[in-house]
PDB file of C-alpha atoms in Angstrom:
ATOM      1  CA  UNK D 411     -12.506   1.244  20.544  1.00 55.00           C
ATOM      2  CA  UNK D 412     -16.337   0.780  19.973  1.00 61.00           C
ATOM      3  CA  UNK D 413     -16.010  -0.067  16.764  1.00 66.00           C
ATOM      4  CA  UNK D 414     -19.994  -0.176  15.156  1.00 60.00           C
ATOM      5  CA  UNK D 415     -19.047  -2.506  12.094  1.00 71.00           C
ATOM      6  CA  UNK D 416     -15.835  -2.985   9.952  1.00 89.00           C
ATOM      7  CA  UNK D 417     -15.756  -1.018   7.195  1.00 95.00           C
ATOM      8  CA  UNK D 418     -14.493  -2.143   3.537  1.00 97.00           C
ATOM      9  CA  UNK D 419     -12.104   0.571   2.088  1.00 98.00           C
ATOM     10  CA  UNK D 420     -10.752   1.085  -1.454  1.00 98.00           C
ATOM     11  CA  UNK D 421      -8.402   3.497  -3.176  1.00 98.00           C
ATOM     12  CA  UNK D 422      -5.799   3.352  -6.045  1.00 94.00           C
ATOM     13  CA  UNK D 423      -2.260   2.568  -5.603  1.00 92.00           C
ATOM     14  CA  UNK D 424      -1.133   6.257  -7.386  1.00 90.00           C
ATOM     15  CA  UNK D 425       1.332   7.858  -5.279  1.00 91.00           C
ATOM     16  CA  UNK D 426      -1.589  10.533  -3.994  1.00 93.00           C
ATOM     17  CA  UNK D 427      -3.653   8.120  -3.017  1.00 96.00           C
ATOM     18  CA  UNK D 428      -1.322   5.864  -1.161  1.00 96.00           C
ATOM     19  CA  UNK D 429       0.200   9.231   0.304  1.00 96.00           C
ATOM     20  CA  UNK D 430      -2.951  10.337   1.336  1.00 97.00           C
ATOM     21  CA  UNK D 431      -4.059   6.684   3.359  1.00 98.00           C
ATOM     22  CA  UNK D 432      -0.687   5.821   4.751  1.00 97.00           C
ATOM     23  CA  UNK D 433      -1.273   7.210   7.951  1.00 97.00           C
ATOM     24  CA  UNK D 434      -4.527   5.549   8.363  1.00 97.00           C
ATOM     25  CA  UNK D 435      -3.991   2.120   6.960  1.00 95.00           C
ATOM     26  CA  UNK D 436      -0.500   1.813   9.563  1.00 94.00           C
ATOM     27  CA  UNK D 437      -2.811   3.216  12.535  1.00 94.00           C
ATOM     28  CA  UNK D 438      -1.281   6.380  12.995  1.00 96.00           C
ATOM     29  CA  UNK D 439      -4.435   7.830  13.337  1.00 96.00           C
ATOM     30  CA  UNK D 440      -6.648   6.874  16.305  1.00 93.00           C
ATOM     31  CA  UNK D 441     -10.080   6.063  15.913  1.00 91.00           C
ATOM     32  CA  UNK D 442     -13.608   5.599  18.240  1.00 88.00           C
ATOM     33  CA  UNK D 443     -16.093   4.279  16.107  1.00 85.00           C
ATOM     34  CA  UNK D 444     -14.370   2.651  12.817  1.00 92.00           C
ATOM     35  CA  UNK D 445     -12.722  -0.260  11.779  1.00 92.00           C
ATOM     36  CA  UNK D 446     -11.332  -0.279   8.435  1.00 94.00           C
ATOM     37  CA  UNK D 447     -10.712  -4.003   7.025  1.00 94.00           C
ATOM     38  CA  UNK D 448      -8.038  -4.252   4.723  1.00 95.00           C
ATOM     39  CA  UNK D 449      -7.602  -1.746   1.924  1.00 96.00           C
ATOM     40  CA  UNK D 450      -8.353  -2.859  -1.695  1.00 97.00           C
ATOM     41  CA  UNK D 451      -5.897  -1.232  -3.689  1.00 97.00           C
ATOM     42  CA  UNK D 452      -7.241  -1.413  -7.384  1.00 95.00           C
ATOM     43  CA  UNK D 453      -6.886   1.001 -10.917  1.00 91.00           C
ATOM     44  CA  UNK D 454      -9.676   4.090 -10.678  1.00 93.00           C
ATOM     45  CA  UNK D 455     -12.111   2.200 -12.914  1.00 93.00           C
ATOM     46  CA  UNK D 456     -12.085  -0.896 -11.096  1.00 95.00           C
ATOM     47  CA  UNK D 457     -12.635   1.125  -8.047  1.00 97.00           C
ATOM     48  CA  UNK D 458     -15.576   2.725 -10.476  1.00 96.00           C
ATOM     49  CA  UNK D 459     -17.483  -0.466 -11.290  1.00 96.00           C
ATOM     50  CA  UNK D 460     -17.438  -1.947  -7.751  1.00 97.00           C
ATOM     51  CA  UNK D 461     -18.840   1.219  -6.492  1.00 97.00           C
ATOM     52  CA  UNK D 462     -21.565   0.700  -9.338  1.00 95.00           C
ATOM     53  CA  UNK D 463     -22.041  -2.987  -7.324  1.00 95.00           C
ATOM     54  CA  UNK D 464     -22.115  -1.354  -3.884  1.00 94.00           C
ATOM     55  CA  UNK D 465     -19.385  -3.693  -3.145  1.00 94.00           C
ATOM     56  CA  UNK D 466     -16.934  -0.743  -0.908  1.00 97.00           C
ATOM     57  CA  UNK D 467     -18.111   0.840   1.963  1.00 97.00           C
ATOM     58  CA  UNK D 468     -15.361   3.629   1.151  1.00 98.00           C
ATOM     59  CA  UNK D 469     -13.932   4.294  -2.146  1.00 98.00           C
ATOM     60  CA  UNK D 470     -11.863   6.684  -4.639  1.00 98.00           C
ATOM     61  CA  UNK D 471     -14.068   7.141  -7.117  1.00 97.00           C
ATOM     62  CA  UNK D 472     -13.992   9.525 -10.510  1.00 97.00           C
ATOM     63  CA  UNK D 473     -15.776  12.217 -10.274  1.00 97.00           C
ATOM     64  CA  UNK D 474     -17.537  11.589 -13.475  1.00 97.00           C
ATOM     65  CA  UNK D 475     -18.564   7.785 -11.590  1.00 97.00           C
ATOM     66  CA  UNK D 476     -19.496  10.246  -8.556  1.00 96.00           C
ATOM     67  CA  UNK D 477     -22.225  11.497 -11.382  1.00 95.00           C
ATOM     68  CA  UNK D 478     -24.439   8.013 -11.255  1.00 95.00           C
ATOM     69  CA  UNK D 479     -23.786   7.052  -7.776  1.00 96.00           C
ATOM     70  CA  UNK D 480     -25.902  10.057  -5.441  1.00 94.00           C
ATOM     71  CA  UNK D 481     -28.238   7.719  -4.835  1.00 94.00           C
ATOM     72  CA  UNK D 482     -26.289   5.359  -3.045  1.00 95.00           C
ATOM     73  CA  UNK D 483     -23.288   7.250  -2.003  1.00 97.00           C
ATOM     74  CA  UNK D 484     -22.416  10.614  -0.375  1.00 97.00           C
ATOM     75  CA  UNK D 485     -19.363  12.679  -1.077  1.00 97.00           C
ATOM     76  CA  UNK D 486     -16.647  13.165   1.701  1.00 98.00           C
ATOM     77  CA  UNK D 487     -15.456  16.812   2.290  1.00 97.00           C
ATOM     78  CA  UNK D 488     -11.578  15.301   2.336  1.00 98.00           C
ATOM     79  CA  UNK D 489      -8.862  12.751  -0.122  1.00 97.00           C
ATOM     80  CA  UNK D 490     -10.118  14.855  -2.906  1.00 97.00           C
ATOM     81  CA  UNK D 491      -7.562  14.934  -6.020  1.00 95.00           C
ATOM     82  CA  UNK D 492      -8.794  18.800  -7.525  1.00 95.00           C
ATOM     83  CA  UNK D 493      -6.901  21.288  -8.601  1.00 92.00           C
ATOM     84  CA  UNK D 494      -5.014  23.606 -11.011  1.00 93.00           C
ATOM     85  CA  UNK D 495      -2.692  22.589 -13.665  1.00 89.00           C
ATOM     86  CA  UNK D 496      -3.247  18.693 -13.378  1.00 88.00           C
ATOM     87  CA  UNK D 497      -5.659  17.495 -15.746  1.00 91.00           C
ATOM     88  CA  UNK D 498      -5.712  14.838 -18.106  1.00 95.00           C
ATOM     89  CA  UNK D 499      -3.089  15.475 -21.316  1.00 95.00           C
ATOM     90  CA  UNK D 500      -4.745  14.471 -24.997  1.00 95.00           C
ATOM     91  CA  UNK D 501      -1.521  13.260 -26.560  1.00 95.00           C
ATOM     92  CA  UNK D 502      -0.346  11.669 -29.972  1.00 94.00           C
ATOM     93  CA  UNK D 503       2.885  10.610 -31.236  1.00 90.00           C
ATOM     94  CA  UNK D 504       5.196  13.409 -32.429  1.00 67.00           C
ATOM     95  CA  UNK D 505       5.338  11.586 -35.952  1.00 64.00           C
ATOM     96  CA  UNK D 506       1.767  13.005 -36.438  1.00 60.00           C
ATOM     97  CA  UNK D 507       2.404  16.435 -35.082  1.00 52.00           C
ATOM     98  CA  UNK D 508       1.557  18.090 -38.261  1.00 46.00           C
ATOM     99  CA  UNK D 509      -2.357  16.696 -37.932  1.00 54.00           C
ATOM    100  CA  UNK D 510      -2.411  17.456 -34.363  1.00 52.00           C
ATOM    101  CA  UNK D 511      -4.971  20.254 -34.334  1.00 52.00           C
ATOM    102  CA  UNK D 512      -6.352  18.774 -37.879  1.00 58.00           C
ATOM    103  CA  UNK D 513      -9.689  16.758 -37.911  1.00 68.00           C
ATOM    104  CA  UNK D 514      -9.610  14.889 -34.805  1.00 76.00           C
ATOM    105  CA  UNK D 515     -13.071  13.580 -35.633  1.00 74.00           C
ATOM    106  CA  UNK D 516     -11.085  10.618 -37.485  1.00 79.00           C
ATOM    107  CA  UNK D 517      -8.772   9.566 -34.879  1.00 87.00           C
ATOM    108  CA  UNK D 518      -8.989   6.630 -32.352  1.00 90.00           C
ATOM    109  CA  UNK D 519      -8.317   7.782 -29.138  1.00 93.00           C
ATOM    110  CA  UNK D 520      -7.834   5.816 -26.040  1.00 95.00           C
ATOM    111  CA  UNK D 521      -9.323   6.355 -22.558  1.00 95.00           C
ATOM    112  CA  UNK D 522      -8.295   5.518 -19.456  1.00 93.00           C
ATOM    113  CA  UNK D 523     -11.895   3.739 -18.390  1.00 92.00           C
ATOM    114  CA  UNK D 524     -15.379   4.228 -19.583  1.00 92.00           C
ATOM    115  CA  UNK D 525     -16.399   6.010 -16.140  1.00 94.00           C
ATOM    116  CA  UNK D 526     -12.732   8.150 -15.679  1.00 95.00           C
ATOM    117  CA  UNK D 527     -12.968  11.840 -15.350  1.00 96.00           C
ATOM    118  CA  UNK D 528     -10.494  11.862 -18.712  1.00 95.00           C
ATOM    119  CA  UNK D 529     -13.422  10.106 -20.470  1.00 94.00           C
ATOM    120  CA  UNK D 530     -16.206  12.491 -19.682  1.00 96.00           C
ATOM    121  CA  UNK D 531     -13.714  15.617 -20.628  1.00 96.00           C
ATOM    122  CA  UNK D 532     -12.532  14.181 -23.312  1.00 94.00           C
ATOM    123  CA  UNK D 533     -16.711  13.958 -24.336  1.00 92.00           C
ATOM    124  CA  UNK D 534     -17.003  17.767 -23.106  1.00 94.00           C
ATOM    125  CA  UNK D 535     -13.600  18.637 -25.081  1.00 93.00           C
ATOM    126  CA  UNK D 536     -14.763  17.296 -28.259  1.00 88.00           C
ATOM    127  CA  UNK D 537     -18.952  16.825 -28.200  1.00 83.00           C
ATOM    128  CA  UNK D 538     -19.121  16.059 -31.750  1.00 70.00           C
ATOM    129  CA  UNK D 539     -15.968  14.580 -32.497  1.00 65.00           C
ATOM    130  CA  UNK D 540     -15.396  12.185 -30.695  1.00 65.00           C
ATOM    131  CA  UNK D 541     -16.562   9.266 -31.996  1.00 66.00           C
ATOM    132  CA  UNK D 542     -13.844   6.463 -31.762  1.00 82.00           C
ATOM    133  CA  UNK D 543     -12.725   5.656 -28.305  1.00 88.00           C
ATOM    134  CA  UNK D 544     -10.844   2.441 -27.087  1.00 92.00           C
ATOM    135  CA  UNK D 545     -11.330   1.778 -23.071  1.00 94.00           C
ATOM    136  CA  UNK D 546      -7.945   1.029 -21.842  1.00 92.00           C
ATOM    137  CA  UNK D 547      -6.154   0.577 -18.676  1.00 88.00           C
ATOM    138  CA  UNK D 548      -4.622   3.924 -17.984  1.00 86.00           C
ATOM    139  CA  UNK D 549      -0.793   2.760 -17.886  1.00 87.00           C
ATOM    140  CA  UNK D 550      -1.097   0.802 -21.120  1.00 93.00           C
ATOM    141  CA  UNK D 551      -2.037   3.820 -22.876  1.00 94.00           C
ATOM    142  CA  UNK D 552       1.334   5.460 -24.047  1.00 94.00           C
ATOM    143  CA  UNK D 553       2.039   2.145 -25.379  1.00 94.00           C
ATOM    144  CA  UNK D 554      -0.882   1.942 -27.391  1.00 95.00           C
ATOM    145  CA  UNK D 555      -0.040   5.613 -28.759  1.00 95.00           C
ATOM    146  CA  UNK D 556       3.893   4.950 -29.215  1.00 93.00           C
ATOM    147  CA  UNK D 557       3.325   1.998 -31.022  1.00 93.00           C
ATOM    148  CA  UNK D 558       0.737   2.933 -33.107  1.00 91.00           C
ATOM    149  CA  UNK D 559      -2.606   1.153 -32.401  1.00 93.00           C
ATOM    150  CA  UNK D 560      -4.413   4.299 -31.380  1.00 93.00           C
ATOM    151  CA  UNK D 561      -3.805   7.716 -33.202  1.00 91.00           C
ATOM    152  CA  UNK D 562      -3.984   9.419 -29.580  1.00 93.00           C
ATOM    153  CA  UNK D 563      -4.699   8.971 -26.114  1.00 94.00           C
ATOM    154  CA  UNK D 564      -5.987  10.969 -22.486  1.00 95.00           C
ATOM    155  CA  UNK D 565      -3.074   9.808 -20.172  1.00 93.00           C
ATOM    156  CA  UNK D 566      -3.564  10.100 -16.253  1.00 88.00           C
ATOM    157  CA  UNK D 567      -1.475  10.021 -13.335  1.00 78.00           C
ATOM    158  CA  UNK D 568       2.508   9.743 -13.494  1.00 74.00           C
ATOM    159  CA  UNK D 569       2.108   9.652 -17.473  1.00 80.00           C
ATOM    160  CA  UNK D 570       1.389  13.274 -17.534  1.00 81.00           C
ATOM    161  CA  UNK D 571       5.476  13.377 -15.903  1.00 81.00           C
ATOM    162  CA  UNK D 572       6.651  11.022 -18.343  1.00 84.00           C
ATOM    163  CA  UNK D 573       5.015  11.328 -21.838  1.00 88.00           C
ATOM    164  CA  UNK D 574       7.415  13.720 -23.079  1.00 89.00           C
ATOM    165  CA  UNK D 575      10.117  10.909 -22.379  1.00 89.00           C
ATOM    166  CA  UNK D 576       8.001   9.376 -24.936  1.00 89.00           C
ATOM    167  CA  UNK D 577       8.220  11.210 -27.576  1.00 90.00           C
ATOM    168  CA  UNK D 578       5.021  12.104 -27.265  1.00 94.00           C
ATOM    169  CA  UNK D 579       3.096  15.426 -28.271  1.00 92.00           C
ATOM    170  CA  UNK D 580       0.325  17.379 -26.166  1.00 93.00           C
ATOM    171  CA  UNK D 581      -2.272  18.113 -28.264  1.00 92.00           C
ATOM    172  CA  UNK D 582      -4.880  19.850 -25.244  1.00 93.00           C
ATOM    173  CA  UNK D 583      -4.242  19.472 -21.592  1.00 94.00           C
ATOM    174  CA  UNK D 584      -7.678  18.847 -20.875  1.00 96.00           C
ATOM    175  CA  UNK D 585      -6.936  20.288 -17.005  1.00 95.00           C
ATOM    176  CA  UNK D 586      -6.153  24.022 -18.735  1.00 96.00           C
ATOM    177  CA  UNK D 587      -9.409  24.014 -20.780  1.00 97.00           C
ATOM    178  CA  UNK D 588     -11.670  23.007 -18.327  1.00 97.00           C
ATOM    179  CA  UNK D 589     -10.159  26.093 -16.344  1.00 97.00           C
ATOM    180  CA  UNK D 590     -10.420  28.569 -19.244  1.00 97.00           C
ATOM    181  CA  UNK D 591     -13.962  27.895 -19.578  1.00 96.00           C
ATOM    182  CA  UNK D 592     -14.908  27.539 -16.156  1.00 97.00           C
ATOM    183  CA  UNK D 593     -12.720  29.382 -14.266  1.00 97.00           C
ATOM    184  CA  UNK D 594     -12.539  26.685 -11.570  1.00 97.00           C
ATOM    185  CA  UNK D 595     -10.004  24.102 -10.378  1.00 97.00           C
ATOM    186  CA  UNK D 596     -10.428  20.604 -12.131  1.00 96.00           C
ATOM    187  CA  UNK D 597     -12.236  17.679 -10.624  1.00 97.00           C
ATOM    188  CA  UNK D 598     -10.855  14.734 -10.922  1.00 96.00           C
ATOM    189  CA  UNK D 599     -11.146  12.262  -7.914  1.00 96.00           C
ATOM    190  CA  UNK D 600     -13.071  12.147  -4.945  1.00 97.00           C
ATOM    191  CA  UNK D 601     -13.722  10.032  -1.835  1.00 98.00           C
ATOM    192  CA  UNK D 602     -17.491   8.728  -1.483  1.00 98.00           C
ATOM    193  CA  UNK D 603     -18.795   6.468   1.422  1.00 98.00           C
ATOM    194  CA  UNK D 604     -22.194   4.413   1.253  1.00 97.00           C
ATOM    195  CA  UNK D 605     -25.164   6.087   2.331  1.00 96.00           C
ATOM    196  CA  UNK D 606     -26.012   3.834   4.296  1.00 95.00           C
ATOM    197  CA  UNK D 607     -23.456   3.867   6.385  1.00 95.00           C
ATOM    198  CA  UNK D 608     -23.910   5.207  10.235  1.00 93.00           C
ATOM    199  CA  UNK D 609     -23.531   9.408  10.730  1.00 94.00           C
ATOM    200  CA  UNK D 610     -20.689   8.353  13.453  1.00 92.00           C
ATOM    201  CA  UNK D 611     -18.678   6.077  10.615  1.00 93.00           C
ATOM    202  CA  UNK D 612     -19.205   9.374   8.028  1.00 95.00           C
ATOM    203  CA  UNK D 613     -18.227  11.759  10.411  1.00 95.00           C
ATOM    204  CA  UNK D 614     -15.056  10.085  12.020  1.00 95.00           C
ATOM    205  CA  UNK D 615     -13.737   8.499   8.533  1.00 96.00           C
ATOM    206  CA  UNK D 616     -13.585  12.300   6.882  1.00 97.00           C
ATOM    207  CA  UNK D 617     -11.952  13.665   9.774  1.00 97.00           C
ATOM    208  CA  UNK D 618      -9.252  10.521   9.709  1.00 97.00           C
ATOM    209  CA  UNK D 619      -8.557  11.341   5.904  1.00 98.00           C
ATOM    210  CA  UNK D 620      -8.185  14.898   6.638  1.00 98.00           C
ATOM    211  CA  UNK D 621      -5.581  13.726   9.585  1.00 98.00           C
ATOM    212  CA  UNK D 622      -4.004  11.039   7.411  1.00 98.00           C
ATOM    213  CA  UNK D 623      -3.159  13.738   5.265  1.00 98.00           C
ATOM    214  CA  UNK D 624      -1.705  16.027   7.916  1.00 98.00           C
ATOM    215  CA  UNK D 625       0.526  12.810   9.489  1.00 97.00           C
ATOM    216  CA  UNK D 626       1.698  12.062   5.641  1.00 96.00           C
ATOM    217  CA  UNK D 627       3.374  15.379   5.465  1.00 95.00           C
ATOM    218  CA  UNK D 628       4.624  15.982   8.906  1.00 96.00           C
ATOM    219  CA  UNK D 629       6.412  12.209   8.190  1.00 95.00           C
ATOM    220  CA  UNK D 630       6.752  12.198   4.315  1.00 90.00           C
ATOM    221  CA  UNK D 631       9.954   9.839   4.856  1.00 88.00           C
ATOM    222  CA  UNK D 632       7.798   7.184   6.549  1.00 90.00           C
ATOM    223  CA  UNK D 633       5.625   7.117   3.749  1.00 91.00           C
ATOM    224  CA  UNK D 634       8.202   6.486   0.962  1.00 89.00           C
ATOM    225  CA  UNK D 635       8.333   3.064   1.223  1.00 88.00           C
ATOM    226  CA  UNK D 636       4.654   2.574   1.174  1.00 92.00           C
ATOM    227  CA  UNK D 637       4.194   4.883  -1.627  1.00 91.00           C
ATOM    228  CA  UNK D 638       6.700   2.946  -3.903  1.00 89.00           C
ATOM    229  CA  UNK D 639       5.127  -0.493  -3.120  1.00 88.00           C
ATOM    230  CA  UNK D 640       2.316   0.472  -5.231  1.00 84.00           C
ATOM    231  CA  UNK D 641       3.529   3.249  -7.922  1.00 76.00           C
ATOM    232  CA  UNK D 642       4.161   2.508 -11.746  1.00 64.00           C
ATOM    233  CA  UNK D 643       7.227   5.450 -11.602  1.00 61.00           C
ATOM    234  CA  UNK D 644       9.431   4.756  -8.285  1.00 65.00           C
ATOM    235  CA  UNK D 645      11.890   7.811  -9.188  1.00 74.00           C
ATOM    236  CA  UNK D 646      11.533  10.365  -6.097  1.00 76.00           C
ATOM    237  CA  UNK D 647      11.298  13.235  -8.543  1.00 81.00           C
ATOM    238  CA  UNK D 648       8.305  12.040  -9.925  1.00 78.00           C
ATOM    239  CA  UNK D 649       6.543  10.747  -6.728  1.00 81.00           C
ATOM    240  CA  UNK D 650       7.152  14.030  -5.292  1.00 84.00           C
ATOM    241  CA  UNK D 651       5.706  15.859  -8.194  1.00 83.00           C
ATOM    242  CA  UNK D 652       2.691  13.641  -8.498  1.00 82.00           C
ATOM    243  CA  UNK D 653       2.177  14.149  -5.139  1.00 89.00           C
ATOM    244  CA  UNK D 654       2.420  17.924  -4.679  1.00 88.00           C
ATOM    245  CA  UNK D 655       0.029  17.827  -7.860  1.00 85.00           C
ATOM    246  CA  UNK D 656      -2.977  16.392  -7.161  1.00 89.00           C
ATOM    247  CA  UNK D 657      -3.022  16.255  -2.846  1.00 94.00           C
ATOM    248  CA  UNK D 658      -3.095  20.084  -2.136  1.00 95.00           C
ATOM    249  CA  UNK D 659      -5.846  21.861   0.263  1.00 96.00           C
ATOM    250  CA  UNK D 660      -8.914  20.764  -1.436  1.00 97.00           C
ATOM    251  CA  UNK D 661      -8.054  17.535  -0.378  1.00 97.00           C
ATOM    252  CA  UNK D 662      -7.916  18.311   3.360  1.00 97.00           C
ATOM    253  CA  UNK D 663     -11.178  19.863   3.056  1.00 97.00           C
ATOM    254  CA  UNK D 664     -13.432  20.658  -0.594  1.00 96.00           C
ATOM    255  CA  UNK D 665     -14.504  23.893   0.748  1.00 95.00           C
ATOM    256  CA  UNK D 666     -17.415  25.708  -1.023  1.00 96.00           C
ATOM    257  CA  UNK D 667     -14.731  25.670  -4.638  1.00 97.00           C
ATOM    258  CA  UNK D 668     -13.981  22.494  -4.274  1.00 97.00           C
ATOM    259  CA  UNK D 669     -17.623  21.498  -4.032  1.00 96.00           C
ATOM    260  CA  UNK D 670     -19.010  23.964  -7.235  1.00 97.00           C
ATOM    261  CA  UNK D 671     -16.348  22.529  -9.161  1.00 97.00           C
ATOM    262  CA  UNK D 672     -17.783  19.256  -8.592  1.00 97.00           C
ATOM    263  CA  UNK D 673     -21.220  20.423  -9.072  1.00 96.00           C
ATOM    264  CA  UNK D 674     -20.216  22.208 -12.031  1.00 97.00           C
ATOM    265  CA  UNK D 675     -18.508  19.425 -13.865  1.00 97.00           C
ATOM    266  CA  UNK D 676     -21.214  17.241 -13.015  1.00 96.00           C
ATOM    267  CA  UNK D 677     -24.200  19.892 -14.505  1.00 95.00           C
ATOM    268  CA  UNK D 678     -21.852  20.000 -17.875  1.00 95.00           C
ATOM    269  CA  UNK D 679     -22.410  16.115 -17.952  1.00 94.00           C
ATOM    270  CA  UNK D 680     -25.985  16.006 -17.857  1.00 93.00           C
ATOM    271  CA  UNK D 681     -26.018  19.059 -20.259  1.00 92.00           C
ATOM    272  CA  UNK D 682     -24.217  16.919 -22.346  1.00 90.00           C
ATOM    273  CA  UNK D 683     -26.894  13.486 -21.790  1.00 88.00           C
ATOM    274  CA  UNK D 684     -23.818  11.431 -20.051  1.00 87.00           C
ATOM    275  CA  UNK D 685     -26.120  10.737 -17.028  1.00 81.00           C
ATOM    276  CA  UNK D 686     -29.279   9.757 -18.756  1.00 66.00           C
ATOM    277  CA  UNK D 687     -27.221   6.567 -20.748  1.00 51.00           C
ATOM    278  CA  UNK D 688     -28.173   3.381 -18.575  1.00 43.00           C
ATOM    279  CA  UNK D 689     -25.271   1.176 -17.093  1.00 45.00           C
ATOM    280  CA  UNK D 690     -24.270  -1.030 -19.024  1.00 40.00           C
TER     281      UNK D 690
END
């Protein structure tokens, strides 16, 4: 293999994301022109503020991060997580049912990162009630709600299997109104490479994704154990539902949906001034 540079790659350890990579990170998938170093496995919004740094040469990123990034980095057409019926969940604790749909201008809610998809629906949800938010790391969140030290919270990932386990209430699935007033699947993650980065490295690392994807579910059973390594839930049930949630066939390819979604959520967020606050 000619390989033009080795290239830094980053992703989350959720069960779609490790499903998704598997393939490529055990060399299944051959390759002409790339070498990948070592995967950095890391949370979404850690992922988010490297990319911020330029520090991966491929990364997971939010969708909402994708929103002050252009400059620097270009969107892949595949490893997207968009769909139908998997956004974020706005939940409180059951004890405060009753105020669920009261004034949620007074409530502290917590987010799963500043630059998360949740966070900028959550903003879009409620424009002028939102006003107390707590940053959070997304699987301490149902703890914070349970227990008390928020009044509600925008849980991601295998928390949207679990909460319920919880005792916890929905009070909007963010995922369902984004849909009703759109009429397009959700956004949440996407896979973003540096600009900078040669048209041979683009090309051939979308086309591996897409056929990491393809090996993951013609050997799903060689992936388990990888999978489970990494995931906060390790009951089959729920990796398989996570999975067949949020990988699906805009993440073998975006297609022209896939890509006005994005477009879409992203034109709500400078509507709403998100993209004109400086990094902090």
């Amino acid at each position: 293999m000619r390989c033009l540079r080795t290239t830094t790659l980053g992703y989350s350890p959720c069960p779609n994301d490790t499903f998704i990579f598997c393939g490529l990170v055990q060399g299944k998938i051959p390759l002409s022109h790339v070498c990948f170093a070592e995967p950095q496995l890391e949370d979404v919004e850690t992922l988010n503020s490297w990319a911020m740094q330029g520090s991966l040469d491929v990364t997971k990123l939010s969708v909402h991060a994708l929103g002050y990034l252009l400059d620097s980095y270009t969107l892949l057409d595949s490893g997207a997580a968009l769909g139908r019926g998997c956004g974020p969940l706005l939940v409180t604790a059951q004890a405060t049912a009753p105020q669920a749909k009261g004034d949620l201008a007074a409530w502290t809610i917590a987010i799963p990162g500043q630059y998360t998809t949740a966070a900028l629906l959550l903003r879009l949800f409620l424009p002028k009630s939102c006003r107390t938010v707590v940053v959070m790391r997304f699987d301490q969140i149902m703890d914070a709600v349970v227990s008390g030290q928020v009044d509600a919270g925008v849980i991601i990932h295998e928390s949207r299997f679990t909460y319920q386990e919880r005792g916890l209430l929905c009070v909007q699935d963010l995922g369902v109104w984004w849909e009703q007033e759109t009429g397009l699947p959700l956004p949440l993650g996407c896979i973003a490479a540096r600009k900078d980065l040669a048209t041979e490295v683009l090309r051939e690392t979308e086309q591996a994704i897409t056929e990491s994807i393809r090996w993951g579910y013609a050997h799903l059973d060689e992936c388990r154990s990888y999978i489970r390594q990494h995931a906060q839930e390790i009951d089959d049930k729920v990796l398989t539902s996570h999975i067949n949630l949020y990988v699906n066939d805009f993440s073998l390819r975006l297609g022209e949906e896939g890509r006005a979604a994005i477009q879409e959520l992203l034109r709500r967020g400078r509507a709403a001034g998100v993209f004109t606050i400086p990094l902090a």
